[in-house]
Amino acid sequence: MDGNGRWAARRGLPRIAGHRAGAESVRRVVEAAPGLGIGVLTLYAFSSDNWKRPPEEVAALMELFRRHLLSELDRLRANGVRVEIIGRRDRLPAGLAAAVEAAEAATADGRVLRLRIAVDYSARESIARAARHLAEPTTESLAALLGPPVDLLIRTGGEQRLSDFLLWECAYAELIFSERMWPDFGEQDLRAALREFTGRERRFGALPSAAACGSEPPPVRASLRA
Ligand code: IPE
Ligand code: MG
């Protein structure tokens, strides 16, 4: 979900106006995702490095997350969305931490879409934390503590980097970089990215013929990078 600030600056608006428009984009994409075959969607909302931003912007973002989570709750529940927040929780403002708990509890039995929102998230920190829980970390035991493997990662806003997002889970992700600023990203862009994804040959290190012997492709686990 990158590009909110630039979207706003191009319109002569304050950065927070871009974040508000970005929240509208989240709603559109979350509503479109199940119809496009997406079962797991991870959104990068706030990275652990985003604390380096000016305190006013950080505070406004935290308040926007809190309000958006609560105001979307009924809709998310009605649509069968299960919300899950990934990242550290101990540094979130108390009001946001409470909203996160409420949203997770209220949507726990959603089965249509697993919506994972990364807030105060760092992939390196998640991997280190998982490793600390294991006497003998192996690729299997670490994978069990981390998130599901990502099939498709889309980063908006024209940057071409991962910025500490799902580094483990993206081992074999297909990467798509879009010039679109996040507030302008919509269902048609998502459809186009999925079309491109479907056209790619995924070999997972094997040879083309061996890869083609697999059965049905798994449902897409898209990740939209903030
Ligand atoms: C992404 O938009 C939203 C967050 C990181 C919270 P940016 O704020 O990174 O927007 P740009 O990159 O400055 O345009
Ligand atoms: Mg950015």
CSV table of C-alpha atoms and ligand atoms in Angstrom, one decimal:
chain,number,residue,atom,x,y,z
A,1,MET,CA,0.0,0.0,0.0
A,2,ASP,CA,2.7,2.5,-1.0
A,3,GLY,CA,2.2,5.9,-2.4
A,4,ASN,CA,-0.4,7.6,-0.2
A,5,GLY,CA,1.9,10.6,0.6
A,6,ARG,CA,2.8,11.2,-3.0
A,7,TRP,CA,-0.8,10.9,-4.1
A,8,ALA,CA,-1.7,13.6,-1.6
A,9,ALA,CA,1.3,15.9,-2.5
A,10,ARG,CA,0.4,15.8,-6.2
A,11,ARG,CA,-3.0,17.2,-5.2
A,12,GLY,CA,-1.6,19.8,-2.9
A,13,LEU,CA,-3.1,17.9,0.1
A,14,PRO,CA,-1.6,17.0,3.4
A,15,ARG,CA,-0.1,13.5,3.6
A,16,ILE,CA,-2.8,12.3,6.0
A,17,ALA,CA,-5.4,13.0,3.2
A,18,GLY,CA,-3.5,10.4,1.2
A,19,HIS,CA,-3.7,7.9,4.0
A,20,ARG,CA,-7.4,8.5,4.3
A,21,ALA,CA,-7.8,7.9,0.5
A,22,GLY,CA,-5.6,4.8,1.0
A,23,ALA,CA,-8.1,3.5,3.5
A,24,GLU,CA,-10.8,3.7,0.9
A,25,SER,CA,-8.6,1.7,-1.4
A,26,VAL,CA,-8.3,-1.0,1.3
A,27,ARG,CA,-12.0,-1.3,1.5
A,28,ARG,CA,-12.4,-1.7,-2.3
A,29,VAL,CA,-9.6,-4.3,-2.6
A,30,VAL,CA,-10.8,-6.3,0.4
A,31,GLU,CA,-14.3,-6.4,-1.1
A,32,ALA,CA,-13.0,-7.4,-4.5
A,33,ALA,CA,-10.5,-10.0,-3.4
A,34,PRO,CA,-12.8,-13.1,-2.7
A,35,GLY,CA,-14.5,-12.7,-6.1
A,36,LEU,CA,-11.1,-12.9,-7.7
A,37,GLY,CA,-10.1,-16.2,-6.0
A,38,ILE,CA,-8.0,-14.6,-3.2
A,39,GLY,CA,-8.3,-16.5,0.1
A,40,VAL,CA,-5.5,-14.8,2.0
A,41,LEU,CA,-4.6,-11.1,1.7
A,42,THR,CA,-1.8,-9.5,3.7
A,43,LEU,CA,-1.6,-5.7,3.7
A,44,TYR,CA,1.5,-3.8,4.8
A,45,ALA,CA,0.1,-0.9,6.7
A,46,PHE,CA,2.9,0.2,9.0
A,47,SER,CA,6.4,-1.1,9.2
A,48,SER,CA,8.6,-1.1,12.3
A,49,ASP,CA,10.8,1.4,10.4
A,50,ASN,CA,7.8,3.8,9.9
A,51,TRP,CA,8.2,4.9,13.6
A,52,LYS,CA,11.0,7.1,12.1
A,53,ARG,CA,8.3,9.4,10.6
A,54,PRO,CA,7.2,12.6,12.2
A,55,PRO,CA,5.2,11.9,15.4
A,56,GLU,CA,2.2,13.8,14.0
A,57,GLU,CA,2.0,11.5,10.9
A,58,VAL,CA,2.5,8.4,13.1
A,59,ALA,CA,-0.3,9.5,15.5
A,60,ALA,CA,-2.7,10.3,12.6
A,61,LEU,CA,-2.0,6.9,11.1
A,62,MET,CA,-2.6,5.1,14.3
A,63,GLU,CA,-5.9,6.9,14.8
A,64,LEU,CA,-6.9,6.2,11.2
A,65,PHE,CA,-6.2,2.5,11.7
A,66,ARG,CA,-8.2,2.4,14.9
A,67,ARG,CA,-11.2,4.2,13.4
A,68,HIS,CA,-11.1,2.3,10.2
A,69,LEU,CA,-11.0,-1.1,12.0
A,70,LEU,CA,-13.9,-0.2,14.2
A,71,SER,CA,-16.0,1.4,11.5
A,72,GLU,CA,-15.5,-1.5,9.1
A,73,LEU,CA,-16.2,-4.2,11.6
A,74,ASP,CA,-19.8,-5.0,10.8
A,75,ARG,CA,-19.1,-5.0,7.1
A,76,LEU,CA,-16.1,-7.3,7.5
A,77,ARG,CA,-18.1,-9.7,9.6
A,78,ALA,CA,-21.0,-9.7,7.1
A,79,ASN,CA,-18.5,-10.5,4.3
A,80,GLY,CA,-16.9,-13.4,6.2
A,81,VAL,CA,-13.6,-11.7,6.6
A,82,ARG,CA,-11.3,-12.9,9.4
A,83,VAL,CA,-9.0,-10.1,10.5
A,84,GLU,CA,-5.6,-10.9,11.9
A,85,ILE,CA,-3.0,-8.3,12.8
A,86,ILE,CA,0.7,-9.3,12.4
A,87,GLY,CA,3.6,-7.4,14.0
A,88,ARG,CA,4.4,-6.2,17.5
A,89,ARG,CA,1.5,-5.1,19.6
A,90,ASP,CA,3.3,-3.8,22.7
A,91,ARG,CA,4.2,-0.4,21.1
A,92,LEU,CA,0.7,0.4,19.7
A,93,PRO,CA,-1.4,3.1,21.4
A,94,ALA,CA,-3.8,1.5,23.9
A,95,GLY,CA,-6.9,2.5,21.8
A,96,LEU,CA,-5.5,0.8,18.7
A,97,ALA,CA,-4.5,-2.3,20.6
A,98,ALA,CA,-8.0,-2.6,22.0
A,99,ALA,CA,-9.5,-2.1,18.5
A,100,VAL,CA,-7.2,-4.9,17.1
A,101,GLU,CA,-8.4,-7.3,19.8
A,102,ALA,CA,-12.0,-6.4,19.2
A,103,ALA,CA,-11.7,-6.8,15.5
A,104,GLU,CA,-9.9,-10.2,15.8
A,105,ALA,CA,-12.5,-11.5,18.3
A,106,ALA,CA,-15.5,-10.3,16.3
A,107,THR,CA,-14.3,-11.8,13.0
A,108,ALA,CA,-12.7,-15.0,14.3
A,109,ASP,CA,-15.2,-17.3,12.5
A,110,GLY,CA,-14.9,-15.5,9.1
A,111,ARG,CA,-14.2,-18.1,6.4
A,112,VAL,CA,-14.3,-16.2,3.1
A,113,LEU,CA,-11.1,-14.2,3.3
A,114,ARG,CA,-8.2,-14.2,5.8
A,115,LEU,CA,-7.2,-10.6,6.0
A,116,ARG,CA,-3.8,-10.1,7.6
A,117,ILE,CA,-2.8,-6.5,8.4
A,118,ALA,CA,0.9,-5.9,9.2
A,119,VAL,CA,1.2,-3.1,11.8
A,120,ASP,CA,4.6,-2.4,13.5
A,121,TYR,CA,5.8,-5.2,11.4
A,122,SER,CA,9.3,-6.3,10.5
A,123,ALA,CA,10.0,-9.6,8.7
A,124,ARG,CA,13.4,-9.9,10.2
A,125,GLU,CA,12.1,-9.3,13.7
A,126,SER,CA,9.3,-12.0,13.1
A,127,ILE,CA,11.9,-14.5,11.9
A,128,ALA,CA,14.1,-13.7,14.9
A,129,ARG,CA,11.2,-14.0,17.3
A,130,ALA,CA,10.1,-17.4,15.8
A,131,ALA,CA,13.7,-18.7,16.1
A,132,ARG,CA,13.8,-17.6,19.8
A,133,HIS,CA,10.8,-19.9,20.4
A,134,LEU,CA,12.5,-23.0,19.0
A,135,ALA,CA,15.2,-25.1,20.6
A,136,GLU,CA,16.2,-26.3,17.2
A,137,PRO,CA,15.0,-24.1,14.4
A,138,THR,CA,14.5,-25.9,11.1
A,139,THR,CA,12.9,-24.6,7.9
A,140,GLU,CA,9.8,-26.6,8.8
A,141,SER,CA,9.5,-25.5,12.4
A,142,LEU,CA,10.1,-21.9,11.5
A,143,ALA,CA,7.6,-22.0,8.7
A,144,ALA,CA,5.0,-23.3,11.1
A,145,LEU,CA,5.4,-20.2,13.3
A,146,LEU,CA,5.5,-17.7,10.4
A,147,GLY,CA,2.7,-16.9,7.9
A,148,PRO,CA,1.5,-18.9,4.9
A,149,PRO,CA,3.7,-18.8,1.8
A,150,VAL,CA,3.0,-15.9,-0.5
A,151,ASP,CA,2.1,-16.6,-4.1
A,152,LEU,CA,1.9,-13.1,-5.3
A,153,LEU,CA,3.3,-9.9,-3.9
A,154,ILE,CA,2.2,-6.6,-5.4
A,155,ARG,CA,3.9,-3.4,-4.4
A,156,THR,CA,2.3,-0.1,-5.5
A,157,GLY,CA,3.9,3.4,-5.7
A,158,GLY,CA,6.7,2.5,-8.1
A,159,GLU,CA,9.4,1.3,-5.7
A,160,GLN,CA,11.0,-2.0,-6.4
A,161,ARG,CA,12.0,-3.4,-3.0
A,162,LEU,CA,10.6,-5.6,-0.3
A,163,SER,CA,11.3,-3.2,2.7
A,164,ASP,CA,11.4,-6.0,5.3
A,165,PHE,CA,8.0,-7.4,4.4
A,166,LEU,CA,7.3,-11.2,4.6
A,167,LEU,CA,10.9,-12.1,3.7
A,168,TRP,CA,10.6,-15.7,4.6
A,169,GLU,CA,7.1,-16.2,3.2
A,170,CYS,CA,8.0,-14.6,-0.1
A,171,ALA,CA,10.7,-17.2,-0.9
A,172,TYR,CA,8.9,-18.2,-4.1
A,173,ALA,CA,6.5,-15.3,-4.4
A,174,GLU,CA,5.9,-13.8,-7.8
A,175,LEU,CA,6.6,-10.0,-7.6
A,176,ILE,CA,4.7,-7.4,-9.4
A,177,PHE,CA,5.6,-3.7,-9.1
A,178,SER,CA,2.9,-1.2,-10.0
A,179,GLU,CA,3.5,2.5,-10.8
A,180,ARG,CA,0.0,3.2,-9.4
A,181,MET,CA,-0.2,5.1,-6.1
A,182,TRP,CA,-2.1,3.0,-3.6
A,183,PRO,CA,-5.1,5.4,-3.4
A,184,ASP,CA,-5.6,4.9,-7.1
A,185,PHE,CA,-5.2,1.1,-7.0
A,186,GLY,CA,-8.5,-0.7,-7.6
A,187,GLU,CA,-10.2,-3.9,-8.7
A,188,GLN,CA,-9.1,-3.5,-12.3
A,189,ASP,CA,-5.4,-3.2,-11.2
A,190,LEU,CA,-5.8,-6.3,-9.0
A,191,ARG,CA,-7.4,-8.2,-11.9
A,192,ALA,CA,-4.5,-7.2,-14.2
A,193,ALA,CA,-1.9,-8.3,-11.6
A,194,LEU,CA,-3.7,-11.6,-11.2
A,195,ARG,CA,-3.8,-12.1,-15.0
A,196,GLU,CA,0.0,-11.5,-15.1
A,197,PHE,CA,0.5,-13.9,-12.2
A,198,THR,CA,-1.5,-16.6,-13.9
A,199,GLY,CA,0.6,-16.2,-17.0
A,200,ARG,CA,3.9,-16.8,-15.2
A,201,GLU,CA,5.5,-20.2,-15.0
A,202,ARG,CA,6.3,-21.1,-11.4
A,203,ARG,CA,8.9,-23.8,-11.2
A,204,PHE,CA,10.0,-23.7,-7.5
A,205,GLY,CA,13.4,-24.8,-8.6
A,206,ALA,CA,12.2,-27.8,-10.5
A,207,LEU,CA,12.1,-28.2,-14.3
A,208,PRO,CA,9.1,-26.9,-16.3
A,209,SER,CA,7.8,-30.4,-17.1
A,210,ALA,CA,8.0,-31.5,-13.4
A,211,ALA,CA,6.3,-28.4,-12.2
A,212,ALA,CA,3.5,-28.8,-14.8
A,213,CYS,CA,2.8,-32.3,-13.3
A,214,GLY,CA,1.3,-30.7,-10.2
A,215,SER,CA,-2.5,-30.8,-9.7
A,216,GLU,CA,-4.7,-27.8,-9.3
A,217,PRO,CA,-2.9,-24.5,-8.6
A,218,PRO,CA,-3.3,-23.3,-4.9
A,219,PRO,CA,-5.5,-20.3,-4.2
A,220,VAL,CA,-3.6,-17.1,-4.6
A,221,ARG,CA,-2.2,-15.6,-1.5
A,222,ALA,CA,-1.7,-12.0,-2.5
A,223,SER,CA,0.2,-9.6,-0.5
A,224,LEU,CA,-0.1,-5.9,-1.2
A,225,ARG,CA,2.9,-4.0,0.0
A,226,ALA,CA,2.4,-0.7,1.8
B,1,IPE,C1,2.1,4.2,2.4
B,1,IPE,O1,2.2,5.4,1.9
B,1,IPE,C2,1.4,4.2,3.8
B,1,IPE,C3,2.2,3.9,4.9
B,1,IPE,C4,3.5,3.6,5.0
B,1,IPE,C5,1.6,4.1,6.2
B,1,IPE,P1,3.5,6.3,2.1
B,1,IPE,O2,3.2,7.1,3.3
B,1,IPE,O3,4.7,5.5,2.2
B,1,IPE,O4,3.4,7.2,0.8
B,1,IPE,P2,4.7,7.8,0.0
B,1,IPE,O5,5.6,6.7,-0.3
B,1,IPE,O6,5.3,8.8,0.9
B,1,IPE,O7,4.1,8.3,-1.2
B,2,MG,MG,6.2,5.1,0.9
